[in-house]
XYZ file of C-alpha atoms in Angstrom:
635
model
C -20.568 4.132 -12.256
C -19.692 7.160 -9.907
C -18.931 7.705 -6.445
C -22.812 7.160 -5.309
C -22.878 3.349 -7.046
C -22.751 1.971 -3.633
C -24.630 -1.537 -5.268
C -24.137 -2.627 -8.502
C -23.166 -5.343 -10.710
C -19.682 -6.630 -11.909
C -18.631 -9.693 -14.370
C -15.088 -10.684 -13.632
C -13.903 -12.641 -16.923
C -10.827 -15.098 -15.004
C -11.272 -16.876 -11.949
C -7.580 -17.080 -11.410
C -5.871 -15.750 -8.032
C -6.737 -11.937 -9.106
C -10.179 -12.253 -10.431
C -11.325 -14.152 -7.441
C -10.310 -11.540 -5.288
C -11.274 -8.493 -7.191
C -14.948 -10.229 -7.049
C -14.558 -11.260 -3.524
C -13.641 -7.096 -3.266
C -16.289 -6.602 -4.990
C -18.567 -7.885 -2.434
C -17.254 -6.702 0.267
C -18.366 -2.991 -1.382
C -22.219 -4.482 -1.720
C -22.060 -5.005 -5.739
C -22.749 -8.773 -7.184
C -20.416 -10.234 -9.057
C -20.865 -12.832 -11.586
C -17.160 -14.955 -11.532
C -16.781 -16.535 -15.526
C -13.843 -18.903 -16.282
C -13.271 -21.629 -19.356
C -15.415 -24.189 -19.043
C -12.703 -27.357 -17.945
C -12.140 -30.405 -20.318
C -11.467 -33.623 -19.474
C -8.038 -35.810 -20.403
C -9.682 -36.707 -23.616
C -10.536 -32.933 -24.589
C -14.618 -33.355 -23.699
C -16.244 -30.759 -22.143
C -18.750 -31.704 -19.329
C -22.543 -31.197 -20.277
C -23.465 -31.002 -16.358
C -23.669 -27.280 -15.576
C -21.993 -27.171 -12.017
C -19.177 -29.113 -13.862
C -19.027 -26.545 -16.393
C -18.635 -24.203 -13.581
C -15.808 -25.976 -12.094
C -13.176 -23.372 -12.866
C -14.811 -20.546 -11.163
C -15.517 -22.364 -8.522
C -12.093 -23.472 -8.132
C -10.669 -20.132 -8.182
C -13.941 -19.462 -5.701
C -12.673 -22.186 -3.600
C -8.978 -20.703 -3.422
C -9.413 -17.684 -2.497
C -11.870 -18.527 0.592
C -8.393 -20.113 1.713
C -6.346 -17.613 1.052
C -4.649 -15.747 4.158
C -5.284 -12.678 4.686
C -9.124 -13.289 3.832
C -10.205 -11.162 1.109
C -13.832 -11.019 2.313
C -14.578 -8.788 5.303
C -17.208 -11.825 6.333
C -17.641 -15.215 4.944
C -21.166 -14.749 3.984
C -20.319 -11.935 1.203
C -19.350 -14.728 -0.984
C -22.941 -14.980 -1.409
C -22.541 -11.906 -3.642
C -20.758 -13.905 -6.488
C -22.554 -16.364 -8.735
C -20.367 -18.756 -10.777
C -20.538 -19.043 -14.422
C -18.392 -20.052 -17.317
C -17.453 -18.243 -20.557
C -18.862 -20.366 -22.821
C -22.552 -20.146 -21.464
C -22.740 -16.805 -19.546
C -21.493 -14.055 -21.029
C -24.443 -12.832 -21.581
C -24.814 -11.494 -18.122
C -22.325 -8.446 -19.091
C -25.251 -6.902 -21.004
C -26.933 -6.008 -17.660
C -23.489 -5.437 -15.981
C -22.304 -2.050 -14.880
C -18.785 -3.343 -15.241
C -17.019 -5.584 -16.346
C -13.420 -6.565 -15.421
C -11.119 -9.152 -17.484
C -8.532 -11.059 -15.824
C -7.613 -13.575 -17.921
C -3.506 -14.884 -17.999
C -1.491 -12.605 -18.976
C -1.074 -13.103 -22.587
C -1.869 -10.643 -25.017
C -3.717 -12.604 -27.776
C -5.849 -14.391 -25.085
C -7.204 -11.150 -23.477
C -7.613 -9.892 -27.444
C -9.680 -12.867 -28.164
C -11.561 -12.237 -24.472
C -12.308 -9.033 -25.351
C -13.230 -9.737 -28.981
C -16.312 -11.977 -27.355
C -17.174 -9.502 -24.675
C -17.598 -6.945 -26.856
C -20.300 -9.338 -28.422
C -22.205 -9.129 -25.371
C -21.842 -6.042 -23.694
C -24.359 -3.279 -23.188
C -24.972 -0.056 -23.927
C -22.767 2.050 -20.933
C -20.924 -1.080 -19.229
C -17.308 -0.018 -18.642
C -14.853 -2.988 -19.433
C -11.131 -2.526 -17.976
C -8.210 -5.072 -18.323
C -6.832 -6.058 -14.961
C -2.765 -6.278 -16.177
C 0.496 -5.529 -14.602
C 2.037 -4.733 -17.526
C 1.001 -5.363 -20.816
C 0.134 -2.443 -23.367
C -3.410 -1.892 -22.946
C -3.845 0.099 -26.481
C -2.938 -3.151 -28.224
C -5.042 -5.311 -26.586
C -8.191 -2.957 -27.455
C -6.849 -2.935 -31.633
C -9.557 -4.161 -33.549
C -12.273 -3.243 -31.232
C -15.733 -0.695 -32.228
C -15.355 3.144 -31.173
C -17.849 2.396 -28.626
C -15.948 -0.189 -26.770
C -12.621 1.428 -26.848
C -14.198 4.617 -25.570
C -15.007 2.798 -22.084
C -11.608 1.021 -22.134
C -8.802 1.191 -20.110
C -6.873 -0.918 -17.485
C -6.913 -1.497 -13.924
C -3.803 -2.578 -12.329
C -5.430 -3.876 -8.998
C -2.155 -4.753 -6.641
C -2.196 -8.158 -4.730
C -4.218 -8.730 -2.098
C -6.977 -6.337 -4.085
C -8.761 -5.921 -0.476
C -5.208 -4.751 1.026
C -3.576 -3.210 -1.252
C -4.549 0.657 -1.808
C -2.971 1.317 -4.835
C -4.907 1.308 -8.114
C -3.030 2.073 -11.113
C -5.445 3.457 -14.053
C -4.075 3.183 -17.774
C -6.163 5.130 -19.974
C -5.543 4.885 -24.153
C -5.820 8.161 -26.411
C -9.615 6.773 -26.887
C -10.844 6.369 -23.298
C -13.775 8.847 -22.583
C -12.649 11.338 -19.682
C -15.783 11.537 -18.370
C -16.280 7.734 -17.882
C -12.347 7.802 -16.391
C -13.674 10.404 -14.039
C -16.849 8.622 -13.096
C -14.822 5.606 -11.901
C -12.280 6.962 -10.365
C -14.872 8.521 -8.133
C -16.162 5.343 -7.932
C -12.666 3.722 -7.155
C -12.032 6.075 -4.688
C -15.213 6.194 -2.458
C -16.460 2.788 -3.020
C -13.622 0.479 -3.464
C -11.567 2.495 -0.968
C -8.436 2.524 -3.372
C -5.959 5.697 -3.870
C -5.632 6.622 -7.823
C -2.515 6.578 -9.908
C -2.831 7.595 -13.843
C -0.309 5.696 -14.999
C 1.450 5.949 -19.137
C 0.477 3.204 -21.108
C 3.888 1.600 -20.770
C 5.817 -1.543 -19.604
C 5.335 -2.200 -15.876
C 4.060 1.368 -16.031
C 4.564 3.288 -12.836
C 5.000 0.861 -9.753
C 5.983 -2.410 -11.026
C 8.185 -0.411 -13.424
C 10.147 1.070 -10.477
C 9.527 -1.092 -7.741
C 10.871 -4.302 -9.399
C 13.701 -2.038 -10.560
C 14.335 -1.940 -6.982
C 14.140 -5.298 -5.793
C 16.507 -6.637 -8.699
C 19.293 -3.985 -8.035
C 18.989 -4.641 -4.839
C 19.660 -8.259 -5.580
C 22.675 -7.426 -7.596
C 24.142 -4.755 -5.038
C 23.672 -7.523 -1.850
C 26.421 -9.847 -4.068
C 28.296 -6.912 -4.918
C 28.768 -5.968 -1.269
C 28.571 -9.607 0.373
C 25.377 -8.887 2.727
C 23.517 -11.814 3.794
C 19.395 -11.751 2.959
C 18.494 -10.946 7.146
C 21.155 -7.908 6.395
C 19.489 -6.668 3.502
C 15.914 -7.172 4.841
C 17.175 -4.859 8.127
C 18.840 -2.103 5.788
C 15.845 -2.340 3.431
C 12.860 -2.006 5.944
C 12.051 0.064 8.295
C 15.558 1.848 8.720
C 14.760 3.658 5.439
C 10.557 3.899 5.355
C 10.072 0.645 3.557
C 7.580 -2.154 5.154
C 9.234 -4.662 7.290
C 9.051 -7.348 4.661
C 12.266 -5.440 2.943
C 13.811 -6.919 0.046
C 13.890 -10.703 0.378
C 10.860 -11.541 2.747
C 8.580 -9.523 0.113
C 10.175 -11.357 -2.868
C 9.026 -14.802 -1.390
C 5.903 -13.029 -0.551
C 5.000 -12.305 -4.167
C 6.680 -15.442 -5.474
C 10.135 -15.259 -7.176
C 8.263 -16.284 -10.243
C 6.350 -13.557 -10.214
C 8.990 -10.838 -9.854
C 11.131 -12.789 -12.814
C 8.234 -12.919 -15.181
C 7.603 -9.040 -14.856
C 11.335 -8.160 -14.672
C 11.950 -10.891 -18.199
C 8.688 -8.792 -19.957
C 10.143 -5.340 -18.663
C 14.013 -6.313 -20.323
C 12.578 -7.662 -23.648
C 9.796 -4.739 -24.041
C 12.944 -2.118 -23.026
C 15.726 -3.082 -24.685
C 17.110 0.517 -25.290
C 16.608 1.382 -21.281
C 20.104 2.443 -20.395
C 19.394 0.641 -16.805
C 18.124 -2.329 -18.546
C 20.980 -4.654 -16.905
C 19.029 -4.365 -13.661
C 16.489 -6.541 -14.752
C 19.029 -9.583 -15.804
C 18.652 -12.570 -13.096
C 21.707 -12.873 -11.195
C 23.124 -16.622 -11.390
C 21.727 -17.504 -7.574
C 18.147 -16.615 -8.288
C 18.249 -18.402 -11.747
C 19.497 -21.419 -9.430
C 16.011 -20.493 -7.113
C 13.683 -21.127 -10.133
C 15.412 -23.867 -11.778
C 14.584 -25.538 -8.470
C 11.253 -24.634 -7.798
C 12.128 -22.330 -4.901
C 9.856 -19.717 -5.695
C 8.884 -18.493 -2.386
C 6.154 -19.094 0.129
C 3.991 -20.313 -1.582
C 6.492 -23.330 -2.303
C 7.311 -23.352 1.547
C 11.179 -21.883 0.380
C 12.774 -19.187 -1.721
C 15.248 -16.813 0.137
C 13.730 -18.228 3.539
C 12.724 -21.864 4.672
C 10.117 -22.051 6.814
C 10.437 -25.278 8.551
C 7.147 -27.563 10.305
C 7.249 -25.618 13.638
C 7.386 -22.683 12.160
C 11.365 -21.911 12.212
C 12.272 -19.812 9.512
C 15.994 -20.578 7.770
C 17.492 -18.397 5.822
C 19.371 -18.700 2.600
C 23.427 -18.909 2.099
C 24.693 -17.401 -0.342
C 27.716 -19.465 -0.911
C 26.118 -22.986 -0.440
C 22.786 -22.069 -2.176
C 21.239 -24.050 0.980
C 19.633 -23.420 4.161
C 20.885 -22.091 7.766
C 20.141 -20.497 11.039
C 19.043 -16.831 10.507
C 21.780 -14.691 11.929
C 21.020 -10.959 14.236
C 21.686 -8.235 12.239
C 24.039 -6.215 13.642
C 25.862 -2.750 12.213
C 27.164 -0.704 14.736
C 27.474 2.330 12.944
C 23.644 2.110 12.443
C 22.478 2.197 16.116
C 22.718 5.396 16.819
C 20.911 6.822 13.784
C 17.615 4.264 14.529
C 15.932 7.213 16.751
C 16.631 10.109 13.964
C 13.386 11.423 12.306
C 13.163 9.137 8.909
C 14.704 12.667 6.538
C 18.333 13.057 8.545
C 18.080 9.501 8.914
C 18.325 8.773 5.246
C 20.526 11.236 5.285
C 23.356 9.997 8.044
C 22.717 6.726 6.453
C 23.936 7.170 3.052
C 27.101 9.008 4.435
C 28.648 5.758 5.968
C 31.388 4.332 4.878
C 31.351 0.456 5.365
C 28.829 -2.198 3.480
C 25.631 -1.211 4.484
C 26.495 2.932 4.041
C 27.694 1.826 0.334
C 24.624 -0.665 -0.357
C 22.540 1.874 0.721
C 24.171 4.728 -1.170
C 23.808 2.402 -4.304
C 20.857 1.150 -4.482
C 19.162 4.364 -3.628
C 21.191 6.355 -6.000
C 20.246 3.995 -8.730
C 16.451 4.559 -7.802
C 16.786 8.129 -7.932
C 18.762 8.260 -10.894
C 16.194 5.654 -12.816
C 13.294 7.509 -11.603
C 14.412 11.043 -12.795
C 15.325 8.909 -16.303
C 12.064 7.652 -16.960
C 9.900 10.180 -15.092
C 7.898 11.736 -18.050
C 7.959 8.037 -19.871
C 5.898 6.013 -17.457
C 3.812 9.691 -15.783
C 1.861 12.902 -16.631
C 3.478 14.285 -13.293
C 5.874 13.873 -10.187
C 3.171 13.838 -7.492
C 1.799 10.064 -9.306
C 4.874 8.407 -9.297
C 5.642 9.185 -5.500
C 2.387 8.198 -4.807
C 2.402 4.835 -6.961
C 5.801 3.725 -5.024
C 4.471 4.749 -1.650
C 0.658 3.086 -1.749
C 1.606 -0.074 -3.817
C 5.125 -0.550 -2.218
C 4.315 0.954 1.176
C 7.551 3.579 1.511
C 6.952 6.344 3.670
C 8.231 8.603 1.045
C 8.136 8.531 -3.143
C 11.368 9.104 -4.981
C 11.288 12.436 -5.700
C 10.246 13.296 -1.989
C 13.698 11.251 -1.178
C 15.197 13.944 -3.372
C 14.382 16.271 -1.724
C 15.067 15.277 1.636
C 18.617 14.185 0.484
C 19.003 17.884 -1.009
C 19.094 17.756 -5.008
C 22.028 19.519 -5.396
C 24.340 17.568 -2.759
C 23.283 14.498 -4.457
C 23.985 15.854 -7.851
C 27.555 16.517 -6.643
C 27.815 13.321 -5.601
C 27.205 11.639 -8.639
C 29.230 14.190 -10.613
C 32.187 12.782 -8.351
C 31.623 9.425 -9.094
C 31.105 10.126 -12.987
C 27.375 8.969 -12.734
C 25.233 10.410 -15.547
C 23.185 12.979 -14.437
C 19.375 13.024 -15.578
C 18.193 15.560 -18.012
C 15.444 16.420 -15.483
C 17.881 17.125 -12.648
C 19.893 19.344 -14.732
C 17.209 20.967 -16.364
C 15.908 21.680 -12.667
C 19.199 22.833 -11.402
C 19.976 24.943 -14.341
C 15.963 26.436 -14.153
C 17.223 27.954 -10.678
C 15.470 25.328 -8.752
C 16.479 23.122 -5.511
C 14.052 20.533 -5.185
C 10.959 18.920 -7.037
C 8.394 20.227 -4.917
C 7.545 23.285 -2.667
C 5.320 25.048 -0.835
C 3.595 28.622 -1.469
C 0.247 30.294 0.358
C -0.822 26.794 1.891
C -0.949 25.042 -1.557
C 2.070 22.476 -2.963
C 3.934 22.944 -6.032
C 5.842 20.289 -7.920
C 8.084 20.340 -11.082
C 6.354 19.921 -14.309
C 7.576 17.099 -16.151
C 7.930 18.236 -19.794
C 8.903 21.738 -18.287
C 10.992 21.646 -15.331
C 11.517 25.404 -15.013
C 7.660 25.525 -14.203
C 6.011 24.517 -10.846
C 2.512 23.058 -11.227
C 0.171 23.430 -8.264
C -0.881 20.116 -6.973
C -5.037 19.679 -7.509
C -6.503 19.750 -4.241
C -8.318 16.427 -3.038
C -11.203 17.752 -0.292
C -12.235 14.491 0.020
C -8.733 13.561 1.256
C -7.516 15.043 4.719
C -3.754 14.765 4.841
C -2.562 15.654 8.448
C 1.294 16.254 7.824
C -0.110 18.524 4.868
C -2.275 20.994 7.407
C 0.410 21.144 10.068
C 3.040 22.049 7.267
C 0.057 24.719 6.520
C 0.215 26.046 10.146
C -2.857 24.815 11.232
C -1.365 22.885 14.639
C -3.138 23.985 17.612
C -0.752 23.132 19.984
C 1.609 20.266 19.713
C 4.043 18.210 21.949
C 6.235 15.050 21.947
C 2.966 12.730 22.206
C 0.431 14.123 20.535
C -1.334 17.277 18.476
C -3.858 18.946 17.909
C -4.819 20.216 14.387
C -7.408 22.606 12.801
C -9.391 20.980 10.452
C -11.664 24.060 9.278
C -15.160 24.672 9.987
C -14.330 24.720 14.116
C -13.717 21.025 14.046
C -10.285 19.785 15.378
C -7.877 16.496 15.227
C -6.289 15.103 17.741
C -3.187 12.973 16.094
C -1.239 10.435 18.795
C 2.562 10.183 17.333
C 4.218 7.815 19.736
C 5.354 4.124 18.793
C 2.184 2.424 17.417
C 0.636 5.002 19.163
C 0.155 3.997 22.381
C -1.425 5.710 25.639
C 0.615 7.140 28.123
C 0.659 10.375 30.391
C 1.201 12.367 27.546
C -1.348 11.754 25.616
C -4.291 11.653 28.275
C -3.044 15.177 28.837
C -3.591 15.850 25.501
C -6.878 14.110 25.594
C -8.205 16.612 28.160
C -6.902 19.699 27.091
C -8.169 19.261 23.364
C -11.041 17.981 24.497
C -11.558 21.757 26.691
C -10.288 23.558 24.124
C -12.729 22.223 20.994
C -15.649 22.372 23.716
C -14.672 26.238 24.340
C -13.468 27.430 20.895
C -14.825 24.419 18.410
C -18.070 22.131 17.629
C -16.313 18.750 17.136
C -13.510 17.097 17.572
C -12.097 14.074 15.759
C -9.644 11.722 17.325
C -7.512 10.210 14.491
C -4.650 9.791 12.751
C -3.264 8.336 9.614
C 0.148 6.508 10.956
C -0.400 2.263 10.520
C -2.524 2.044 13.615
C -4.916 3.962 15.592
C -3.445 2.519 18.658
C -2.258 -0.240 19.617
C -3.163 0.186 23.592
C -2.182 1.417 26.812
C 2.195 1.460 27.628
C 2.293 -1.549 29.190
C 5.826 -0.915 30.476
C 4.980 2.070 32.327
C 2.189 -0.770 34.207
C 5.199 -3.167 34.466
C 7.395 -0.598 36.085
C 4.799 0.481 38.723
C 4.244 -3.238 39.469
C 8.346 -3.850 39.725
C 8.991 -0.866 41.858
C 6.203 -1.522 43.965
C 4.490 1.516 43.108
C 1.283 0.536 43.443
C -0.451 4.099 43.698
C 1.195 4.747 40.681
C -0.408 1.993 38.791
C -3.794 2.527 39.839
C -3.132 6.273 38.715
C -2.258 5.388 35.462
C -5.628 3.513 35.192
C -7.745 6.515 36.852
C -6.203 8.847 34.839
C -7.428 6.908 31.697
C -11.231 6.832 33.247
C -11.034 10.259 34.004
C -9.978 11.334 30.187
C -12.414 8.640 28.184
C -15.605 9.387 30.529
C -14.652 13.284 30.067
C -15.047 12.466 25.820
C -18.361 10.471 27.039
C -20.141 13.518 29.115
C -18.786 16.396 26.456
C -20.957 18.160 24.946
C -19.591 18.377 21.657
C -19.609 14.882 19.261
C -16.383 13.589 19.476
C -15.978 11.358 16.778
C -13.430 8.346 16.781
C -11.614 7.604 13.012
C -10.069 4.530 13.343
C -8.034 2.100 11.554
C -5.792 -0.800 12.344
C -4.773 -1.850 15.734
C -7.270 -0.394 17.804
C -6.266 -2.129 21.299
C -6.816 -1.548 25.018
C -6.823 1.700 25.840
C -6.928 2.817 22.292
C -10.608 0.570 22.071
C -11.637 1.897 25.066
C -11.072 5.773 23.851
C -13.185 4.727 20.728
C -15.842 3.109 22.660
C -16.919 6.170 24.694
C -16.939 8.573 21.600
C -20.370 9.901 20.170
C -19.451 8.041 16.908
C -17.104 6.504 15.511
C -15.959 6.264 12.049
C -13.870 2.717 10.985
C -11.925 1.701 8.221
C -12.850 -1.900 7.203
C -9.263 -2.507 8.048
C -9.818 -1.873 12.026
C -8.985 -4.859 14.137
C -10.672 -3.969 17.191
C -10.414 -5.014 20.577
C -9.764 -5.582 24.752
C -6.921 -7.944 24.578
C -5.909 -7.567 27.959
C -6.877 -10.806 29.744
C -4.133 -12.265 27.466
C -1.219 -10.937 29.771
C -3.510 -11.795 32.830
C -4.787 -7.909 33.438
C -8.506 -6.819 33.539
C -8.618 -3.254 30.574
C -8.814 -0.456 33.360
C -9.905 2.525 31.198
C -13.773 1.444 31.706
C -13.820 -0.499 28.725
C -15.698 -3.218 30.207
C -18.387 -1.167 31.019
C -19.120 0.163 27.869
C -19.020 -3.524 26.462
C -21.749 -4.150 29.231
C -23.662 -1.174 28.021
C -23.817 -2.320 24.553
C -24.719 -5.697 25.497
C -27.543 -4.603 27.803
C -28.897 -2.314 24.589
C -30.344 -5.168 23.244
C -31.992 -6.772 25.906
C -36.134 -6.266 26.403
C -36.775 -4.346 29.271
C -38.391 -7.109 32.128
């Protein structure tokens, strides 16, 4: 297994809600995946002798996650990839396997006794991992031959496995670098996953922190008296966190869920200083008693109702009511701010949501600067664990440093808040922040050593945009748009407005770094790695024309758009669409007259136009015509 195993074959041992999907993943990437579960008894204890019914709990797991929304297979017909089987009769298939992934329940003695029989079967170079969330992955491997344990290690795939880019990797002292290395590069390039290496410890880097998070965020919201909607606004968006926030996510993952892993984290750390964190307050006990786990139980912290209303929980009745707006005054004005003196006018308020805020991300701080060389072999893989399995903008550390290390020390000094060893050791090493910048490479604090700066390994096969323009390589940049140097005469054009849509701006942008990569480059790329590509053209500035009257206007706007995608068509250079998400309207009709264009299987591409009763008027339509023509014989 490298990064050039674009086929191969996988055994998943568990059909259960990950195993389905990490096959169903699985084929999506081209490899075949055999899908084993127990073989299912009947009331009496008999086991069926009919070999589909000896399938049956692979192919209910199958069957589940066909349903499941959002689809873990890019098309329906990759399911054609996975054959069923059952433990009892086919593990034999892992001795041809180039992998094999268990993901049995989480219990430690069953995935021994799993891995106890796969090791029976397996062949000469198959890699086995343990797909776990939690549990220690050098005791599960006790027992086991040198051999096995030197291809060992776990996987924490995050849920949905086709979403979700974070993959956490949790090597033991007897796991072979080179096969850790080989995978990775196989993670990476086929799977299409970003790579953490996490400590083998409990919850170890993101479900360590993360549920940190969502339970002391629990605890502060009583503390303070904020209502779930209130929390979910101060906890999304507003800080760089996904618009789920706090309470929507927790029904998202199931309240179940995030109390199992919170229970295993308390009784696995009971000398963690922060430990009370993970204690279930009295109202979420009351939750689970009840069965309110969440959406998958149709109510948790929110009720969704049979058309589709959505309730939201009281506090003081433990029952059901109208969600409320969200409003904080003090807040409005700071919504605009760039994301860093955001954060940082936020947590200077003083009413509820300036001290919820202040507290809960205090307490992350604090507990992340605790535990840092515990759960990590380095700063740089627990920002990135928190920020591509949780979706923040930026990792703790990086929130560190945007808040200023020292002015947050003081604060806690003035509150008589412990301060962590590794802050003070940073502070007193002369130092102001965990990471910096020197001759175009990054620098972050060495965890067992925090007077020393480690240079960050570079990633070529990873292009970061907000890492080259820090580097000076913007070509020229406005309120809309840039243009970036990506070496070798090729150039970047990044969009920057809200979702990225089109306007005047940006079609002036178009054309001028179009010109300037046909006169002083060979290629340019238009991309950029916010959540969409874009999402269209700004309708409003259409709606406006339309209002006023303006109708010379409007058609300008649309000529305008023409003029700039048919001037990427003609150029002589390739330009090359990379696009992901949204990729709407205008924003499809850019990628459509580009030489090539490179897509992430996450693109949802598109002319939606005729749904608000307009005809796309960047020439859209024609290129759909185009393509449709290619195909047809000539008369």
């Amino acid at each position: 297994m490298n990064s050039r195993s674009v086929v191969g074959k996988a055994v998943v041992v568990g059909a259960g809600v990950m195993g389905a999907q990490i096959a169903a993943h699985l084929a999506n990437a081209q490899w075949s995946a055999v899908l084993l579960d127990i073989v299912p008894s009947d009331p009496a204890g008999q086991l069926p002798a009919d070999p589909a019914a000896r399938n049956g709990m692979a192919k209910r797991g199958l069957d589940r996650a066909q349903k499941l929304k959002p689809a873990p297979f890019f098309l329906p017909q990759h399911i054609q990839r996975i054959t069923l089987g059952n433990i009892e009769d086919d593990l034999g298939a892992i001795k041809d396997a180039d992998w094999v992934i268990e993901a049995v329940v989480e219990k430690p003695d069953v995935k021994r006794r799993t891995h106890e029989a796969i090791e029976a079967n397996l062949g000469p170079e198959t890699v086995v991992t343990t797909n776990t969330s939690g549990l220690s992955i050098a005791e599960m491997s006790e027992g086991r031959s040198d051999s096995f344990q030197s291809r060992f290690f776990g996987t924490h795939f995050f849920n949905p496995p086709r979403y979700m880019k974070l993959l956490e990797i949790i090597p033991t002292p007897n796991t072979s670098l080179d096969v850790l290395s080989r995978f990775n590069g196989f993670a990476e390039s086929i799977l299409g996953k970003r790579i953490v290496t996490a400590r083998d410890t409990p919850g170890f880097i993101a479900n360590r922190l993360g549920v940190y998070g969502m339970q002391s965020a629990v605890h502060a919201t009583l503390k303070h008296c904020l209502s779930v909607e209130q929390v979910d606004y101060l906890t999304g968006p507003l800080i760089g966190h996904p618009r789920s926030g706090t309470y929507r996510l927790s029904d998202i993952c199931g309240l179940d869920i995030s109390a199992d892993v919170a229970g295993n984290l308390a009784e696995r750390l009971p000398k963690d200083r922060f430990s009370a964190a993970f204690a279930l307050p009295a109202p979420m006990e009351q939750l689970l008693k009840e069965g309110r786990i969440g959406e998958k139980a149709g109510l948790g912290f929110f009720k969704r109702l049979p058309d589709k209303t959505i309730l939201a929980l009281d506090w003081e009745t433990m029952d059901y009511r109208p969600r409320k707006p969200v409003v904080f005054p003090a807040i409005e004005g700071l919504k605009s701010l760039p994301l860093p003196e955001r954060l940082r006018a936020l947590l200077k308020l003083d009413d509820p949501a300036g001290r919820f805020l202040w507290e809960t991300t205090r307490d992350m701080l604090c507990y992340s600067a605790e535990i840092a060389n515990e759960i990590a072999e380095d700063i740089p893989s627990i920002d990135n664990a928190i920020k591509w399995g949780f979706g923040w903008e930026m990792g703790p550390f990086e929130i560190w440093d945007v808040l200023g290390v020292s002015a947050v020390t003081e604060r806690l000094r003035a509150e008589d808040t412990p301060i962590p060893a590794l802050v003070d050791e940073l502070l007193h090493a002369g130092h102001s922040s965990f990471y910096f910048q020197e001759s175009g490479r990054t620098f972050a604090t060495d965890l067992s050593t925090p007077s020393i700066r480690r240079a960050i390994p570079e990633t070529p096969q990873f292009i970061v945009l907000k890492d080259l323009k820090a580097n000076d390589k913007i070509i020229k940049d406005t309120p809309d748009a840039t243009l970036i140097d990506l070496g070798d005469g090729v150039n970047c054009l990044e969009f920057h407005t809200k979702m990225n849509v089109l306007g005047p701006g940006i079609i002036e942008m178009m054309n001028w770094s179009r010109k300037e990569s046909e006169k002083n480059g060979v290629a340019l790329v238009i991309g950029n790695q916010g959540e969409h590509f874009s999402a269209g053209f700004n309708i409003q500035l259409i709606l406006m024309s339309i209002y006023e009257g303006d109708w010379d206007q409007m058609l300008a706007n649309g000529s305008t758009l023409q003029d700039a995608v048919m001037g990427i068509k003609r150029s002589p250079i390739p330009v090359v669409a990379a696009v992901h998400g949204y990729t709407l309207g205008g924003g499809c009709e850019t990628m459509l007259h580009c030489a090539a264009v490179q897509a992430s299987a996450e693109s949802y591409i598109g002319l939606p136009e005729t749904g608000i009763g307009a005809i796309p008027g960047g020439a859209g339509t024609k290129e759909m015509l185009l393509r449709s023509m290619a195909g047809v014989p000539d008369p």
